[in-house]
Short mmCIF file of C-alpha atoms in Angstrom, two decimals:
data_model
loop_
_atom_site.label_atom_id
_atom_site.label_comp_id
_atom_site.label_asym_id
_atom_site.label_seq_id
_atom_site.Cartn_x
_atom_site.Cartn_y
_atom_site.Cartn_z
CA MET A 17 57.35 -155.70 -77.62
CA SER A 18 55.01 -156.92 -75.05
CA GLY A 19 56.74 -154.68 -72.52
CA ASP A 20 56.19 -151.61 -74.73
CA SER A 21 52.59 -152.53 -75.23
CA PHE A 22 52.02 -152.80 -71.51
CA ARG A 23 53.67 -149.43 -70.88
CA ASN A 24 51.74 -147.84 -73.71
CA ARG A 25 48.46 -149.17 -72.42
CA ARG A 26 49.33 -148.04 -68.96
CA ASN A 27 50.16 -144.58 -70.24
CA GLY A 28 47.05 -144.42 -72.42
CA PHE A 29 48.70 -145.03 -75.79
CA THR A 30 48.00 -147.68 -78.38
CA THR A 31 50.54 -149.65 -80.37
CA MET A 32 50.96 -149.10 -84.06
CA ASP A 33 50.93 -152.74 -85.03
CA GLY A 34 47.26 -153.27 -84.20
CA GLY A 35 48.02 -156.05 -81.78
CA GLU A 36 45.70 -157.23 -79.10
CA GLY A 37 47.29 -155.01 -76.57
CA GLY A 38 46.43 -151.95 -78.69
CA LYS A 39 42.59 -152.38 -78.68
CA PRO A 40 40.62 -149.80 -76.44
CA ARG A 41 38.59 -151.06 -73.51
CA LYS A 42 34.80 -150.80 -74.03
CA PHE A 43 32.00 -150.39 -71.36
CA SER A 44 28.90 -152.53 -71.64
CA ASN A 45 25.48 -150.99 -72.46
CA GLY A 46 23.96 -152.36 -69.29
CA LYS A 47 26.36 -150.48 -67.08
CA ILE A 48 25.69 -147.19 -68.85
CA ILE A 49 21.93 -147.57 -68.54
CA GLY A 50 22.30 -148.42 -64.87
CA ILE A 51 24.35 -145.32 -64.20
CA VAL A 52 21.86 -143.10 -65.99
CA VAL A 53 18.90 -144.57 -64.13
CA THR A 54 20.69 -144.25 -60.83
CA ALA A 55 21.47 -140.61 -61.52
CA LEU A 56 17.87 -139.90 -62.50
CA VAL A 57 16.55 -141.57 -59.36
CA VAL A 58 18.94 -139.58 -57.20
CA ILE A 59 17.92 -136.34 -58.89
CA ILE A 60 14.21 -137.13 -58.54
CA LEU A 61 14.65 -138.04 -54.90
CA LEU A 62 16.60 -134.89 -54.21
CA PHE A 63 14.06 -132.57 -55.85
CA ASN A 64 10.94 -134.42 -54.64
CA SER A 65 11.94 -134.75 -51.01
CA THR A 66 11.80 -131.03 -50.14
CA TYR A 67 9.14 -128.34 -50.35
CA GLU A 68 9.02 -124.67 -49.36
CA ILE A 69 6.24 -122.79 -47.57
CA LYS A 70 6.12 -119.03 -48.15
CA GLU A 71 5.13 -116.43 -45.59
CA GLN A 72 1.49 -116.18 -46.71
CA GLU A 73 0.99 -119.90 -47.27
CA GLN A 74 0.12 -123.01 -45.33
CA ALA A 75 0.54 -126.60 -46.45
CA VAL A 76 -1.22 -129.90 -45.95
CA LEU A 77 1.12 -132.89 -45.69
CA ILE A 78 -0.63 -136.11 -46.70
CA THR A 79 0.96 -139.34 -45.45
CA LEU A 80 -0.79 -142.48 -46.69
CA GLY A 81 -4.13 -140.66 -46.67
CA GLN A 82 -3.62 -138.92 -43.32
CA ALA A 83 -3.62 -135.10 -43.65
CA ALA A 84 -1.76 -132.77 -41.29
CA ALA A 85 -1.34 -129.00 -41.46
CA VAL A 86 2.11 -127.45 -41.79
CA THR A 87 1.98 -123.77 -40.87
CA GLU A 88 5.61 -122.75 -40.34
CA PRO A 89 7.18 -121.03 -43.36
CA GLY A 90 10.50 -122.22 -44.72
CA LEU A 91 12.04 -125.37 -46.22
CA HIS A 92 10.57 -128.74 -45.20
CA PHE A 93 11.29 -132.37 -46.08
CA LYS A 94 8.96 -135.18 -47.09
CA ILE A 95 9.21 -138.80 -48.11
CA PRO A 96 8.94 -139.06 -51.90
CA PHE A 97 6.07 -141.10 -53.32
CA ILE A 98 4.72 -141.67 -49.81
CA GLN A 99 3.96 -138.12 -48.70
CA GLN A 100 2.21 -135.46 -50.77
CA VAL A 101 1.98 -131.72 -50.17
CA LYS A 102 -0.87 -129.37 -51.07
CA LYS A 103 -0.44 -125.66 -50.46
CA VAL A 104 -3.16 -123.18 -49.48
CA ASN A 105 -2.95 -119.40 -49.87
CA THR A 106 -3.89 -117.79 -46.52
CA THR A 107 -3.90 -114.16 -47.68
CA ILE A 108 -7.13 -112.15 -47.68
CA GLN A 109 -9.03 -112.80 -50.88
CA GLY A 110 -12.43 -111.73 -52.13
CA PHE A 111 -15.22 -112.00 -54.66
CA SER A 112 -18.08 -109.77 -55.74
CA ILE A 113 -21.83 -110.34 -55.51
CA GLY A 114 -24.16 -108.47 -57.82
CA TYR A 115 -21.56 -107.41 -60.37
CA SER A 116 -18.56 -108.75 -62.24
CA SER A 117 -15.29 -107.55 -60.77
CA SER A 118 -13.48 -108.00 -64.07
CA SER A 119 -15.92 -106.21 -66.41
CA ASN A 120 -17.83 -104.23 -63.77
CA GLU A 121 -21.13 -105.32 -65.30
CA VAL A 122 -24.26 -105.78 -63.22
CA ILE A 123 -25.45 -109.34 -62.57
CA ALA A 124 -29.20 -108.84 -62.19
CA ASP A 125 -29.91 -112.26 -60.69
CA GLU A 126 -27.59 -111.50 -57.78
CA SER A 127 -28.13 -107.77 -57.28
CA LEU A 128 -31.93 -107.42 -57.58
CA MET A 129 -33.60 -107.68 -54.16
CA ILE A 130 -36.81 -106.66 -52.40
CA THR A 131 -37.00 -104.62 -49.19
CA SER A 132 -39.38 -104.82 -46.25
CA ASP A 133 -41.63 -102.12 -47.72
CA PHE A 134 -41.93 -104.11 -50.99
CA ASN A 135 -39.58 -101.98 -53.10
CA PHE A 136 -37.09 -103.42 -55.60
CA ILE A 137 -33.48 -102.34 -55.35
CA ASP A 138 -30.08 -103.25 -56.83
CA VAL A 139 -27.39 -103.84 -54.21
CA ASP A 140 -23.77 -104.86 -54.90
CA PHE A 141 -21.50 -106.45 -52.29
CA TYR A 142 -17.86 -107.42 -51.99
CA VAL A 143 -16.94 -110.35 -49.73
CA GLU A 144 -13.45 -110.71 -48.21
CA TYR A 145 -12.34 -114.06 -46.79
CA ARG A 146 -9.30 -116.14 -45.88
CA TYR A 147 -8.55 -119.82 -45.32
CA SER A 148 -8.30 -120.37 -41.57
CA ASP A 149 -7.84 -124.18 -41.60
CA PRO A 150 -6.09 -125.60 -44.69
CA VAL A 151 -7.06 -129.21 -43.93
CA LYS A 152 -10.77 -128.40 -43.65
CA ALA A 153 -10.56 -126.08 -46.63
CA LEU A 154 -9.28 -128.97 -48.76
CA TYR A 155 -11.24 -131.91 -47.37
CA ALA A 156 -14.32 -130.65 -45.46
CA SER A 157 -16.12 -129.79 -48.69
CA GLN A 158 -15.56 -130.09 -52.39
CA PHE A 159 -16.36 -126.46 -53.27
CA PRO A 160 -15.88 -124.27 -50.17
CA LEU A 161 -16.02 -121.00 -52.10
CA GLU A 162 -19.38 -121.90 -53.62
CA ILE A 163 -20.68 -122.65 -50.14
CA LEU A 164 -19.45 -119.27 -48.91
CA ARG A 165 -21.04 -117.51 -51.90
CA ASN A 166 -24.39 -119.23 -51.37
CA ILE A 167 -24.37 -118.49 -47.64
CA SER A 168 -23.50 -114.84 -48.34
CA GLN A 169 -26.31 -114.41 -50.87
CA SER A 170 -28.82 -116.03 -48.53
CA CYS A 171 -27.83 -113.82 -45.60
CA ILE A 172 -27.80 -110.70 -47.78
CA ARG A 173 -31.34 -111.27 -49.05
CA THR A 174 -32.59 -112.10 -45.55
CA VAL A 175 -31.19 -108.90 -44.03
CA ILE A 176 -32.11 -106.63 -46.96
CA GLY A 177 -35.66 -107.99 -46.79
CA SER A 178 -35.97 -106.81 -43.19
CA TYR A 179 -35.03 -103.14 -43.86
CA PRO A 180 -36.97 -100.41 -45.69
CA VAL A 181 -35.62 -99.05 -48.94
CA ASP A 182 -34.60 -95.70 -47.42
CA ASP A 183 -32.23 -97.40 -44.97
CA VAL A 184 -30.66 -99.50 -47.74
CA LEU A 185 -30.10 -96.42 -49.91
CA THR A 186 -28.95 -93.93 -47.31
CA THR A 187 -28.51 -94.17 -43.56
CA GLY A 188 -28.70 -97.89 -42.75
CA LYS A 189 -25.76 -99.28 -44.71
CA ASN A 190 -23.41 -99.73 -41.77
CA GLU A 191 -26.06 -101.45 -39.70
CA ILE A 192 -27.00 -103.72 -42.62
CA GLN A 193 -23.36 -104.71 -43.23
CA ALA A 194 -22.87 -105.54 -39.56
CA ALA A 195 -26.03 -107.69 -39.47
CA ILE A 196 -25.04 -109.58 -42.65
CA LYS A 197 -21.51 -110.20 -41.39
CA GLU A 198 -22.76 -111.56 -38.07
CA MET A 199 -25.21 -113.91 -39.79
CA ILE A 200 -22.59 -115.23 -42.24
CA ILE A 201 -20.10 -115.89 -39.42
CA GLU A 202 -22.72 -117.87 -37.49
CA ARG A 203 -23.52 -120.05 -40.50
CA LEU A 204 -19.84 -120.61 -41.33
CA GLU A 205 -19.27 -121.85 -37.79
CA ILE A 206 -22.04 -124.39 -38.33
CA GLN A 207 -20.66 -125.51 -41.71
CA ASP A 208 -17.03 -125.57 -40.45
CA ILE A 209 -15.39 -125.59 -43.89
CA GLY A 210 -12.11 -123.90 -42.91
CA ILE A 211 -12.99 -120.45 -44.33
CA GLN A 212 -13.11 -117.30 -42.24
CA LEU A 213 -15.12 -114.21 -43.26
CA VAL A 214 -13.00 -111.08 -42.97
CA ASN A 215 -15.47 -108.41 -44.09
CA ILE A 216 -18.45 -107.71 -46.33
CA THR A 217 -19.21 -104.25 -47.71
CA ILE A 218 -21.95 -102.64 -49.76
CA GLN A 219 -20.35 -101.35 -52.92
CA ASP A 220 -23.44 -99.65 -54.37
CA SER A 221 -27.21 -99.49 -53.90
CA GLU A 222 -29.67 -97.88 -56.29
CA PRO A 223 -33.17 -98.36 -57.72
CA PRO A 224 -33.38 -100.88 -60.58
CA THR A 225 -34.69 -98.53 -63.33
CA ALA A 226 -34.28 -94.90 -64.34
CA GLU A 227 -37.96 -94.14 -63.71
CA VAL A 228 -37.81 -95.54 -60.21
CA MET A 229 -34.58 -93.67 -59.61
CA GLU A 230 -36.22 -90.38 -60.58
CA ALA A 231 -39.12 -91.18 -58.27
CA PHE A 232 -36.70 -91.86 -55.43
CA LYS A 233 -34.93 -88.58 -56.12
CA ALA A 234 -38.26 -86.76 -55.99
CA VAL A 235 -39.06 -88.44 -52.69
CA GLU A 236 -35.67 -87.50 -51.28
CA THR A 237 -36.18 -83.89 -52.41
CA ALA A 238 -39.55 -83.82 -50.68
CA LYS A 239 -38.00 -85.25 -47.52
CA GLN A 240 -35.30 -82.63 -47.57
CA GLY A 241 -37.97 -79.94 -47.99
CA LYS A 242 -39.86 -81.41 -45.07
CA GLU A 243 -36.74 -81.39 -42.91
CA THR A 244 -36.03 -77.78 -43.91
CA ALA A 245 -39.57 -76.73 -42.99
CA LEU A 246 -39.29 -78.55 -39.67
CA ASN A 247 -35.97 -76.89 -38.94
CA ASN A 248 -37.41 -73.47 -39.72
CA ALA A 249 -40.44 -74.17 -37.55
CA ASN A 250 -38.23 -75.30 -34.70
CA LYS A 251 -36.11 -72.20 -35.11
CA TYR A 252 -39.18 -69.95 -34.98
CA ARG A 253 -40.49 -71.84 -31.96
CA ASN A 254 -37.18 -71.47 -30.16
CA GLU A 255 -37.21 -67.74 -30.90
CA GLN A 256 -40.82 -67.20 -29.78
CA LEU A 257 -40.93 -69.45 -26.75
CA PRO A 258 -38.69 -67.29 -24.50
CA SER A 259 -40.70 -64.09 -25.11
CA ALA A 260 -44.00 -65.94 -24.72
CA GLN A 261 -42.73 -67.57 -21.56
CA ALA A 262 -41.65 -64.17 -20.24
CA LYS A 263 -45.11 -62.73 -20.95
CA ALA A 264 -46.76 -65.69 -19.29
CA ASP A 265 -44.53 -65.28 -16.26
CA GLY A 266 -45.40 -61.58 -16.10
CA ILE A 267 -49.13 -62.33 -16.27
CA LEU A 268 -48.79 -64.96 -13.57
CA LYS A 269 -46.85 -62.60 -11.34
CA ASP A 270 -49.45 -59.83 -11.83
CA ALA A 271 -52.21 -62.28 -11.02
CA GLU A 272 -50.37 -63.42 -7.92
CA ALA A 273 -49.87 -59.79 -6.88
CA LYS A 274 -53.57 -58.99 -7.38
CA LYS A 275 -54.51 -62.16 -5.57
CA THR A 276 -52.33 -61.19 -2.62
CA GLU A 277 -53.71 -57.64 -2.70
CA ARG A 278 -57.32 -58.85 -2.74
CA ILE A 279 -56.66 -61.31 0.04
CA ASN A 280 -54.97 -58.68 2.16
CA GLU A 281 -57.80 -56.23 1.48
CA ALA A 282 -60.39 -58.83 2.40
CA MET A 283 -58.47 -59.70 5.54
CA ALA A 284 -58.35 -56.00 6.47
CA GLN A 285 -62.10 -55.60 5.88
CA VAL A 286 -62.78 -58.68 7.98
CA ALA A 287 -60.58 -57.31 10.77
CA ARG A 288 -62.29 -53.91 10.53
CA PHE A 289 -65.72 -55.54 10.59
CA ASP A 290 -64.74 -57.65 13.59
CA ALA A 291 -63.50 -54.55 15.42
CA MET A 292 -66.69 -52.65 14.54
CA TYR A 293 -68.77 -55.58 15.68
CA GLN A 294 -67.01 -55.60 19.02
CA GLU A 295 -67.81 -51.91 19.44
CA TYR A 296 -71.39 -52.52 18.37
CA ILE A 297 -71.79 -55.14 21.07
CA LYS A 298 -70.64 -52.65 23.68
CA ASN A 299 -72.82 -49.66 22.53
CA PRO A 300 -75.29 -50.67 19.82
CA ALA A 301 -77.17 -47.32 19.52
CA VAL A 302 -74.12 -45.09 19.46
CA THR A 303 -72.28 -47.36 17.07
CA ARG A 304 -75.27 -47.58 14.73
CA GLN A 305 -75.67 -43.75 14.67
CA ARG A 306 -71.95 -43.28 14.05
CA MET A 307 -72.06 -45.73 11.22
CA PHE A 308 -74.98 -43.86 9.71
CA PHE A 309 -73.20 -40.52 9.88
CA GLU A 310 -70.05 -42.00 8.34
CA ALA A 311 -72.11 -43.48 5.51
CA MET A 312 -73.80 -40.14 4.89
CA GLU A 313 -70.44 -38.37 4.81
CA GLU A 314 -69.36 -40.69 2.04
CA VAL A 315 -72.60 -40.56 0.02
CA LEU A 316 -73.94 -36.96 0.31
CA PRO A 317 -70.99 -34.99 -1.16
CA ASP A 318 -71.69 -36.49 -4.57
CA LEU A 319 -75.51 -35.77 -4.54
CA LYS A 320 -77.68 -32.81 -5.57
CA VAL A 321 -80.79 -32.24 -3.41
CA ILE A 322 -83.97 -30.70 -4.81
CA ILE A 323 -86.31 -29.11 -2.18
CA GLN A 324 -89.88 -28.06 -2.98
CA SER A 325 -91.21 -24.89 -1.35
CA GLU A 326 -94.20 -24.91 0.98
CA GLY A 327 -96.45 -23.38 -1.65
CA GLY A 328 -95.64 -26.14 -4.03
CA ASP A 329 -94.95 -23.80 -6.94
CA VAL A 330 -91.21 -23.25 -6.79
CA GLN A 331 -88.44 -25.84 -6.61
CA THR A 332 -84.98 -24.87 -5.52
CA ILE A 333 -81.81 -26.93 -6.08
CA TYR A 334 -79.29 -26.74 -3.25
CA PRO A 335 -75.81 -28.12 -3.71
CA LEU A 336 -74.57 -30.35 -0.96
CA GLU A 337 -71.55 -28.13 -0.39
CA SER A 338 -73.81 -25.99 1.78
CA PHE A 339 -74.14 -28.83 4.24
CA THR A 340 -70.38 -28.97 4.67
CA GLY A 341 -70.02 -25.17 5.04
CA ASN A 342 -68.27 -24.69 1.63
CA SER A 343 -71.04 -22.56 -0.01
CA ASP A 344 -69.89 -19.89 -2.44
CA SER A 345 -71.71 -16.56 -1.61
CA GLY A 346 -74.93 -14.43 -1.67
CA SER A 347 -78.38 -15.85 -1.84
CA ASP A 348 -77.02 -19.22 -2.60
CA SER A 349 -75.39 -19.13 0.80
CA ALA A 350 -78.58 -18.02 2.53
CA SER A 351 -80.68 -20.52 0.70
CA GLY A 352 -78.16 -23.12 1.53
CA SER A 353 -78.39 -22.23 5.19
CA GLY A 354 -82.17 -22.60 5.26
CA GLY A 355 -81.96 -25.79 3.31
CA SER A 356 -79.22 -27.03 5.56
CA ALA A 357 -81.34 -26.44 8.59
CA ALA A 358 -84.28 -28.27 7.05
CA ALA A 359 -82.10 -31.13 5.93
CA SER A 360 -80.44 -31.33 9.32
CA SER A 361 -83.75 -31.42 11.11
CA SER A 362 -85.06 -34.11 8.76
CA THR A 363 -81.84 -36.08 9.22
CA ALA A 364 -82.11 -35.81 12.98
CA ASP A 365 -85.72 -36.92 12.88
CA SER A 366 -84.87 -39.89 10.74
CA ALA A 367 -82.05 -40.83 13.07
CA GLU A 368 -84.30 -40.63 16.10
CA GLY A 369 -86.88 -42.73 14.31
CA ASN A 370 -84.30 -45.37 13.69
#
């Protein structure tokens, strides 16, 4: 019987008589608890000894208080309970200044600013940033984003306060954005909190109230009218200047021609006078008489001579043509002859007297 019991126990069967050899073997509670605890520890160790870094993430591995950056993506191992891992998202992120990005409502305390010409204006900005150093981002400051926000607001108000309202509303936005970005980057380098500014843009800029907005629109309309008037004036000037310049050139050329003509004429008169003077030096009397006759030839043809008779009662007018031999006919011719003789004799006498 004992042999059957041994075989049955070996084969996994129990005896029917309830003997000692037929009782099942029991495990102790302590062994079961130990197995369970061991399994749990193994599972915890397996799951807590690895961590994964994604493509757009960086991690900070902390070993007994010492932090080190882990930048390579993929699966990494760590010592459980001794090393800790904190992950940082390195993608480009952003926040708004002057309005709520979720509800799109204006935040007056952030958007209301004053310009260099003492005008109030509402300006909204959007700031883009990324974590450049995960260790500094976690441990250099407690609230790095609040520091970035405060620096951004300070730089924005400083730059906006140095520009007139027209530049903020219209043409100066790009220059203002560049100046703000440069100032923020300089201050972040001083703070060194592991955050890098990517970009800052003006989302919107407008006057704070409807009345002021209407006034600005009226001013812009007036400026556009001014520019239109200036453009028209410049167009008219460009059309008129060539013709006026041509007239001025013509007047100058005529004046130059007259100037040259007068100079040449004066030079000729001087040369003629010099030549006459040379002749006068050689024969003063003959030259003087010739000059007198030439002067009379130029003057007398345009004169009418009145001769009084010897009795003193009758006056006769003789045209000068009779002196040149161009008298018409009849008594006029005869009278002209007598008159010519008298005039000739008086002329001769005057010449001799001279």
